[in-house]
Amino acid sequence: MNFKKAATFLLLALLSLFASSCMDGEESVYGRVDEYGVQYSPTYMRGVVRYLKTMKPEKVKVISLDAKLNPIDSIEAALKVNDWGENIFSVVDRDYPYPVIKLVVTFPLGENEKMEFSQYVRLKESNIEVELSLSKALMSGRIETLMLEEDSTFERAEAQAVLDMRSAFNTDMDDVMSNNMTVYEYHGNTERLNGLLLYIYCRHEISDSVFYSTFNEFYKDFAKAGNVSDSLMAKSADAYLSTFMVLNDEAENIQFMSFSRDSVLGICHCDYDFFKRAYGISLALSSETFMSESEEYCKLDNEYSSYNGRTFVYDKALGFWRLQTSLEDVIGVCLFRKDSVTVNDGIRYHCEKYSGIWKEEPEE
């Protein structure tokens, strides 16, 4: 009898516990376990929006999915700025029926439009270091293709998408996947763009609308084949190169610098590896180039580029490559340590020593 009473008491206690877990007619789940035996739901989520500091997120939406990546329901995450100026988001304990979810971050685009960037996240036992980034948003379409069309697991699809990203955008380094958005200057007028590289590919320096439309072009290309077209690469490089000019500043330092809305981020000098990948030309400062006593020239040969046929010059006196001006393409290059005079179409031009710039001179 005592055993029956104890069993009855235990059953009533379990029923009471089950009843107390029901809210608004919905059953709360005490624990969902994935195929690896890891409990992923319910879970608390916290993360950071790692886009450009000039991009201010308006909201982050969390979407529950089924095994075919179809949306089930969604909730808006709490979004705020922490003491370090980071945009962070969080969601209280919540049940997710499938261990992969979609996060969508929204930014303003002009007065009436929005930019939305989606990425997939694999839930774990702890989900407090989630990072939203442009590279992961671009990868999301590729992950979908691999999971839905090639029956890949999320883990395999994500790993393959990362490899494809590195191959498609930067064959030698991992800058395109980096969240470090600090420019690293490593030689004269040369720099590494780190996590800013993908923004250059997407032509962020031009405008928000161009940036978003270019992102979507890359997204479609990459989702389908894990690669991107050579023509789109060249178009991105053209936009980047169009922001550069030869500058002779007040301190009499000749520089080849970029001037755009992204200059505030420190993007001012050339990333030679970017031009190598986008144009198929090599502007690397090899030891032979550096030790040579004369200038070197590299003609841009890319049928997709509006700069096709134009010439880069390595000015030994300055120690860096720059694109010759259109005038220099016609009358010759103005080298830093040479004083030159030439006449073209009746106009006299003077390349004054240490100026690096041709100037018209009145006839004598």
Short mmCIF file of C-alpha atoms in Angstrom, two decimals:
data_model
loop_
_atom_site.label_atom_id
_atom_site.label_comp_id
_atom_site.label_asym_id
_atom_site.label_seq_id
_atom_site.Cartn_x
_atom_site.Cartn_y
_atom_site.Cartn_z
CA MET A 1 0.00 0.00 0.00
CA ASN A 2 2.79 2.41 0.87
CA PHE A 3 4.43 1.67 -2.47
CA LYS A 4 1.18 2.43 -4.33
CA LYS A 5 0.73 5.66 -2.40
CA ALA A 6 4.30 6.71 -3.20
CA ALA A 7 3.82 5.90 -6.89
CA THR A 8 0.56 7.83 -6.98
CA PHE A 9 2.19 10.80 -5.25
CA LEU A 10 5.05 10.78 -7.76
CA LEU A 11 2.64 10.62 -10.70
CA LEU A 12 0.60 13.54 -9.32
CA ALA A 13 3.77 15.53 -8.80
CA LEU A 14 4.86 14.96 -12.39
CA LEU A 15 1.43 15.92 -13.70
CA SER A 16 1.49 19.05 -11.56
CA LEU A 17 4.94 19.94 -12.89
CA PHE A 18 3.74 19.38 -16.46
CA ALA A 19 0.65 21.51 -15.88
CA SER A 20 2.65 24.36 -14.41
CA SER A 21 4.84 24.36 -17.50
CA CYS A 22 1.93 25.12 -19.81
CA MET A 23 1.36 28.79 -20.63
CA ASP A 24 -1.39 30.11 -22.95
CA GLY A 25 -2.17 26.59 -23.98
CA GLU A 26 1.37 25.90 -25.26
CA GLU A 27 3.64 23.22 -23.94
CA SER A 28 7.04 24.37 -22.65
CA VAL A 29 9.89 22.09 -23.54
CA TYR A 30 12.34 21.17 -20.82
CA GLY A 31 15.04 20.06 -23.20
CA ARG A 32 15.56 19.29 -26.86
CA VAL A 33 18.66 17.27 -27.74
CA ASP A 34 20.34 17.22 -31.15
CA GLU A 35 21.80 14.24 -33.01
CA TYR A 36 25.03 14.56 -31.04
CA GLY A 37 23.29 14.39 -27.68
CA VAL A 38 23.74 18.11 -27.00
CA GLN A 39 20.84 20.00 -25.46
CA TYR A 40 20.20 23.08 -27.61
CA SER A 41 16.74 24.16 -26.50
CA PRO A 42 15.33 25.99 -24.71
CA THR A 43 18.16 28.50 -24.63
CA TYR A 44 19.13 32.05 -23.85
CA MET A 45 20.84 33.92 -26.67
CA ARG A 46 23.16 36.92 -26.67
CA GLY A 47 25.29 38.33 -29.46
CA VAL A 48 26.84 41.34 -31.16
CA VAL A 49 26.24 43.00 -34.53
CA ARG A 50 29.69 43.21 -36.13
CA TYR A 51 29.01 45.37 -39.16
CA LEU A 52 30.67 48.71 -39.92
CA LYS A 53 30.62 51.14 -37.03
CA THR A 54 28.92 53.61 -39.37
CA MET A 55 26.02 51.17 -39.89
CA LYS A 56 23.43 51.44 -37.12
CA PRO A 57 21.12 48.40 -36.81
CA GLU A 58 17.43 49.04 -36.29
CA LYS A 59 16.42 45.54 -35.19
CA VAL A 60 17.43 41.89 -35.03
CA LYS A 61 14.82 39.21 -35.76
CA VAL A 62 15.19 35.60 -34.60
CA ILE A 63 13.43 33.03 -36.81
CA SER A 64 12.75 29.43 -35.78
CA LEU A 65 13.10 26.91 -38.62
CA ASP A 66 12.19 23.36 -39.50
CA ALA A 67 14.60 20.80 -40.95
CA LYS A 68 14.00 22.19 -44.47
CA LEU A 69 14.92 25.70 -43.28
CA ASN A 70 11.31 26.85 -43.59
CA PRO A 71 10.32 29.56 -41.07
CA ILE A 72 8.07 28.49 -38.20
CA ASP A 73 7.82 31.64 -36.11
CA SER A 74 9.88 34.70 -35.21
CA ILE A 75 10.59 37.10 -32.40
CA GLU A 76 12.41 40.44 -32.24
CA ALA A 77 15.50 40.44 -30.06
CA ALA A 78 16.22 43.15 -27.53
CA LEU A 79 18.82 45.49 -29.07
CA LYS A 80 20.99 48.05 -27.28
CA VAL A 81 24.43 49.68 -27.26
CA ASN A 82 26.84 48.54 -24.55
CA ASP A 83 29.53 50.56 -22.75
CA TRP A 84 32.04 49.82 -25.53
CA GLY A 85 29.77 51.18 -28.24
CA GLU A 86 28.87 47.72 -29.57
CA ASN A 87 25.37 46.90 -30.77
CA ILE A 88 24.35 43.85 -28.78
CA PHE A 89 21.16 41.78 -28.87
CA SER A 90 19.61 39.19 -26.59
CA VAL A 91 16.64 36.80 -26.36
CA VAL A 92 15.39 35.24 -23.14
CA ASP A 93 15.09 31.46 -22.75
CA ARG A 94 13.06 30.22 -25.68
CA ASP A 95 12.19 26.90 -27.29
CA TYR A 96 13.54 26.11 -30.77
CA PRO A 97 12.22 22.93 -32.48
CA TYR A 98 15.28 22.63 -34.78
CA PRO A 99 18.92 23.39 -33.82
CA VAL A 100 19.48 25.77 -36.77
CA ILE A 101 17.87 29.22 -36.70
CA LYS A 102 18.01 32.31 -38.89
CA LEU A 103 18.95 35.77 -37.61
CA VAL A 104 18.04 38.85 -39.64
CA VAL A 105 19.59 42.26 -38.92
CA THR A 106 17.94 45.34 -40.44
CA PHE A 107 19.61 48.67 -41.31
CA PRO A 108 18.05 51.82 -42.78
CA LEU A 109 18.43 52.47 -46.52
CA GLY A 110 17.55 56.07 -47.22
CA GLU A 111 14.36 57.42 -45.71
CA ASN A 112 11.87 54.70 -46.60
CA GLU A 113 13.77 51.51 -47.45
CA LYS A 114 15.67 48.89 -45.46
CA MET A 115 18.69 46.65 -45.85
CA GLU A 116 18.27 43.14 -44.45
CA PHE A 117 21.08 40.67 -43.92
CA SER A 118 20.30 37.08 -42.87
CA GLN A 119 22.55 34.36 -41.53
CA TYR A 120 22.17 30.91 -40.03
CA VAL A 121 23.26 29.98 -36.52
CA ARG A 122 23.73 26.47 -35.14
CA LEU A 123 22.42 26.38 -31.58
CA LYS A 124 24.59 24.86 -28.85
CA GLU A 125 24.28 24.40 -25.11
CA SER A 126 25.48 27.99 -24.67
CA ASN A 127 24.64 30.70 -27.20
CA ILE A 128 26.07 33.87 -25.70
CA GLU A 129 28.79 34.69 -28.25
CA VAL A 130 26.78 34.90 -31.45
CA GLU A 131 28.24 37.29 -34.05
CA LEU A 132 26.34 38.82 -36.95
CA SER A 133 28.63 39.79 -39.84
CA LEU A 134 28.54 40.57 -43.54
CA SER A 135 30.63 37.54 -44.47
CA LYS A 136 28.26 35.15 -42.68
CA ALA A 137 25.28 36.83 -44.33
CA LEU A 138 26.86 36.29 -47.74
CA MET A 139 27.55 32.65 -46.83
CA SER A 140 23.93 31.94 -45.92
CA GLY A 141 22.73 31.40 -49.47
CA ARG A 142 25.54 28.94 -50.12
CA ILE A 143 24.65 27.04 -46.93
CA GLU A 144 21.04 26.80 -48.11
CA THR A 145 22.10 25.38 -51.47
CA LEU A 146 24.37 22.78 -49.92
CA MET A 147 21.79 21.68 -47.35
CA LEU A 148 18.70 21.63 -49.55
CA GLU A 149 20.11 20.59 -52.92
CA GLU A 150 23.06 18.45 -51.89
CA ASP A 151 21.60 17.04 -48.67
CA SER A 152 24.51 18.25 -46.57
CA THR A 153 24.41 18.66 -42.80
CA PHE A 154 24.65 22.19 -41.49
CA GLU A 155 28.16 21.57 -40.15
CA ARG A 156 29.46 20.32 -43.51
CA ALA A 157 27.64 23.05 -45.42
CA GLU A 158 29.05 25.80 -43.22
CA ALA A 159 32.60 24.43 -43.43
CA GLN A 160 32.37 24.18 -47.23
CA ALA A 161 30.90 27.69 -47.49
CA VAL A 162 33.86 29.08 -45.53
CA LEU A 163 36.32 27.36 -47.89
CA ASP A 164 34.38 28.66 -50.89
CA MET A 165 34.42 32.20 -49.50
CA ARG A 166 38.17 32.17 -49.04
CA SER A 167 38.69 30.82 -52.54
CA ALA A 168 36.22 33.13 -54.26
CA PHE A 169 37.28 36.40 -52.65
CA ASN A 170 40.82 36.05 -51.40
CA THR A 171 42.90 33.01 -52.25
CA ASP A 172 45.87 33.74 -50.00
CA MET A 173 44.46 35.14 -46.77
CA ASP A 174 41.42 34.93 -44.51
CA ASP A 175 40.71 38.68 -44.49
CA VAL A 176 37.32 38.23 -46.10
CA MET A 177 36.16 36.16 -43.10
CA SER A 178 37.68 38.43 -40.46
CA ASN A 179 35.66 40.55 -38.05
CA ASN A 180 38.70 42.72 -37.38
CA MET A 181 37.84 45.98 -39.12
CA THR A 182 41.09 47.75 -38.40
CA VAL A 183 43.25 48.73 -41.36
CA TYR A 184 46.80 47.43 -41.12
CA GLU A 185 49.43 49.46 -42.98
CA TYR A 186 52.42 47.32 -43.76
CA HIS A 187 54.44 49.08 -46.45
CA GLY A 188 54.36 52.73 -47.51
CA ASN A 189 51.15 53.37 -49.42
CA THR A 190 50.07 49.74 -48.94
CA GLU A 191 47.57 48.32 -46.49
CA ARG A 192 45.64 45.22 -45.50
CA LEU A 193 41.90 45.74 -45.25
CA ASN A 194 41.13 42.79 -42.93
CA GLY A 195 37.39 42.55 -42.32
CA LEU A 196 36.78 45.66 -44.43
CA LEU A 197 37.70 43.78 -47.58
CA LEU A 198 34.21 42.44 -48.25
CA TYR A 199 32.77 45.96 -48.00
CA ILE A 200 35.16 47.03 -50.75
CA TYR A 201 34.00 44.09 -52.87
CA CYS A 202 30.41 45.22 -52.28
CA ARG A 203 31.28 48.84 -53.21
CA HIS A 204 30.27 50.32 -49.88
CA GLU A 205 32.47 53.35 -50.60
CA ILE A 206 29.98 54.52 -53.25
CA SER A 207 26.63 54.56 -51.40
CA ASP A 208 24.28 52.41 -49.33
CA SER A 209 22.09 51.59 -52.32
CA VAL A 210 25.07 50.50 -54.46
CA PHE A 211 26.45 48.52 -51.51
CA TYR A 212 23.20 46.64 -50.95
CA SER A 213 22.54 45.92 -54.62
CA THR A 214 26.13 44.69 -55.12
CA PHE A 215 25.85 42.48 -52.03
CA ASN A 216 22.76 40.87 -53.52
CA GLU A 217 24.58 40.28 -56.82
CA PHE A 218 27.44 38.55 -55.03
CA TYR A 219 24.92 36.65 -52.87
CA LYS A 220 23.15 35.14 -55.90
CA ASP A 221 26.42 34.19 -57.63
CA PHE A 222 27.95 32.67 -54.54
CA ALA A 223 24.83 30.80 -53.41
CA LYS A 224 24.55 29.00 -56.72
CA ALA A 225 28.12 27.93 -57.44
CA GLY A 226 30.30 28.89 -54.49
CA ASN A 227 32.10 31.38 -56.71
CA VAL A 228 31.61 34.86 -58.14
CA SER A 229 31.90 36.21 -61.68
CA ASP A 230 35.05 37.87 -62.97
CA SER A 231 32.99 40.75 -64.34
CA LEU A 232 31.53 41.53 -60.91
CA MET A 233 35.01 41.36 -59.39
CA ALA A 234 36.33 43.86 -61.93
CA LYS A 235 33.36 46.16 -61.37
CA SER A 236 34.13 46.23 -57.65
CA ALA A 237 37.80 46.94 -58.29
CA ASP A 238 36.89 49.75 -60.70
CA ALA A 239 34.72 51.40 -58.05
CA TYR A 240 37.53 51.15 -55.49
CA LEU A 241 40.18 52.43 -57.91
CA SER A 242 37.99 55.36 -58.94
CA THR A 243 38.31 56.78 -55.41
CA PHE A 244 42.11 57.09 -55.66
CA MET A 245 44.10 60.12 -56.74
CA VAL A 246 47.70 61.27 -56.80
CA LEU A 247 48.09 63.73 -53.94
CA ASN A 248 50.90 66.19 -53.33
CA ASP A 249 50.05 67.41 -49.84
CA GLU A 250 51.30 70.47 -47.98
CA ALA A 251 54.15 68.47 -46.46
CA GLU A 252 55.31 67.70 -50.03
CA ASN A 253 54.62 63.99 -49.67
CA ILE A 254 53.42 62.29 -52.83
CA GLN A 255 50.76 59.70 -52.09
CA PHE A 256 48.25 57.60 -54.00
CA MET A 257 45.24 57.79 -51.74
CA SER A 258 41.58 56.87 -51.67
CA PHE A 259 39.05 59.56 -50.86
CA SER A 260 35.54 58.29 -50.20
CA ARG A 261 33.01 58.01 -47.42
CA ASP A 262 34.97 55.00 -46.15
CA SER A 263 38.11 57.08 -45.60
CA VAL A 264 36.88 57.68 -42.05
CA LEU A 265 37.37 53.95 -41.49
CA GLY A 266 41.05 54.24 -42.39
CA ILE A 267 40.70 52.96 -45.95
CA CYS A 268 43.16 55.24 -47.71
CA HIS A 269 45.87 53.20 -49.42
CA CYS A 270 46.08 50.29 -51.87
CA ASP A 271 45.48 46.67 -51.03
CA TYR A 272 47.62 45.05 -53.73
CA ASP A 273 46.21 41.60 -53.00
CA PHE A 274 42.73 42.91 -53.70
CA PHE A 275 43.75 44.18 -57.13
CA LYS A 276 45.58 40.94 -57.82
CA ARG A 277 42.44 38.91 -57.10
CA ALA A 278 40.01 41.26 -58.86
CA TYR A 279 42.07 42.20 -61.91
CA GLY A 280 44.51 39.33 -62.24
CA ILE A 281 47.56 41.63 -62.04
CA SER A 282 50.48 41.50 -59.64
CA LEU A 283 51.53 44.71 -57.91
CA ALA A 284 53.38 42.98 -55.10
CA LEU A 285 56.56 44.64 -53.91
CA SER A 286 58.92 41.75 -54.56
CA SER A 287 62.54 41.96 -53.44
CA GLU A 288 63.55 42.32 -57.10
CA THR A 289 61.16 45.20 -57.56
CA PHE A 290 62.27 46.87 -54.36
CA MET A 291 65.99 46.58 -55.16
CA SER A 292 65.71 47.66 -58.79
CA GLU A 293 67.14 51.02 -59.82
CA SER A 294 64.46 51.86 -62.33
CA GLU A 295 60.72 52.28 -62.51
CA GLU A 296 58.46 49.39 -63.41
CA TYR A 297 55.18 49.35 -65.28
CA CYS A 298 52.17 47.03 -65.28
CA LYS A 299 49.49 47.35 -67.93
CA LEU A 300 46.00 46.40 -66.80
CA ASP A 301 44.68 43.70 -69.09
CA ASN A 302 41.13 42.86 -68.02
CA GLU A 303 38.29 42.94 -70.52
CA TYR A 304 35.69 43.55 -67.82
CA SER A 305 37.39 46.64 -66.39
CA SER A 306 36.69 50.20 -67.47
CA TYR A 307 40.41 50.78 -66.80
CA ASN A 308 41.45 48.12 -69.30
CA GLY A 309 44.67 49.20 -71.04
CA ARG A 310 45.60 51.70 -68.34
CA THR A 311 49.03 51.51 -66.71
CA PHE A 312 50.26 51.21 -63.13
CA VAL A 313 53.71 52.59 -62.42
CA TYR A 314 56.09 51.69 -59.61
CA ASP A 315 57.97 54.92 -58.89
CA LYS A 316 61.27 53.85 -57.34
CA ALA A 317 61.73 57.20 -55.59
CA LEU A 318 58.37 56.90 -53.85
CA GLY A 319 58.46 53.15 -53.23
CA PHE A 320 54.90 52.29 -54.22
CA TRP A 321 52.66 51.49 -57.17
CA ARG A 322 50.04 53.92 -58.42
CA LEU A 323 47.78 54.21 -61.42
CA GLN A 324 49.06 56.68 -63.97
CA THR A 325 46.70 59.55 -64.64
CA SER A 326 44.93 59.62 -68.00
CA LEU A 327 47.21 62.54 -68.94
CA GLU A 328 50.29 60.48 -68.08
CA ASP A 329 49.01 57.70 -70.29
CA VAL A 330 49.23 60.17 -73.18
CA ILE A 331 52.35 62.28 -72.49
CA GLY A 332 54.35 60.00 -70.19
CA VAL A 333 54.71 59.53 -66.47
CA CYS A 334 55.78 62.30 -64.10
CA LEU A 335 58.38 60.71 -61.85
CA PHE A 336 59.13 62.09 -58.42
CA ARG A 337 62.86 62.74 -58.78
CA LYS A 338 62.91 63.87 -62.39
CA ASP A 339 62.37 67.31 -63.88
CA SER A 340 60.68 66.95 -67.26
CA VAL A 341 59.05 69.14 -69.87
CA THR A 342 56.91 68.03 -72.80
CA VAL A 343 54.50 69.51 -75.31
CA ASN A 344 51.29 67.84 -76.44
CA ASP A 345 48.70 69.35 -78.80
CA GLY A 346 50.41 72.70 -78.45
CA ILE A 347 50.23 72.66 -74.65
CA ARG A 348 53.42 72.76 -72.61
CA TYR A 349 53.54 70.56 -69.50
CA HIS A 350 56.12 70.69 -66.73
CA CYS A 351 56.85 67.84 -64.30
CA GLU A 352 58.71 69.69 -61.59
CA LYS A 353 61.17 67.61 -59.57
CA TYR A 354 59.65 66.32 -56.31
CA SER A 355 56.13 67.23 -57.44
CA GLY A 356 54.97 64.02 -59.12
CA ILE A 357 52.26 65.94 -61.02
CA TRP A 358 52.20 67.39 -64.55
CA LYS A 359 51.18 71.06 -64.67
CA GLU A 360 50.32 73.18 -67.65
CA GLU A 361 52.66 76.13 -68.25
CA PRO A 362 51.93 79.24 -70.27
CA GLU A 363 53.76 79.66 -73.53
CA GLU A 364 56.84 81.85 -73.31
#
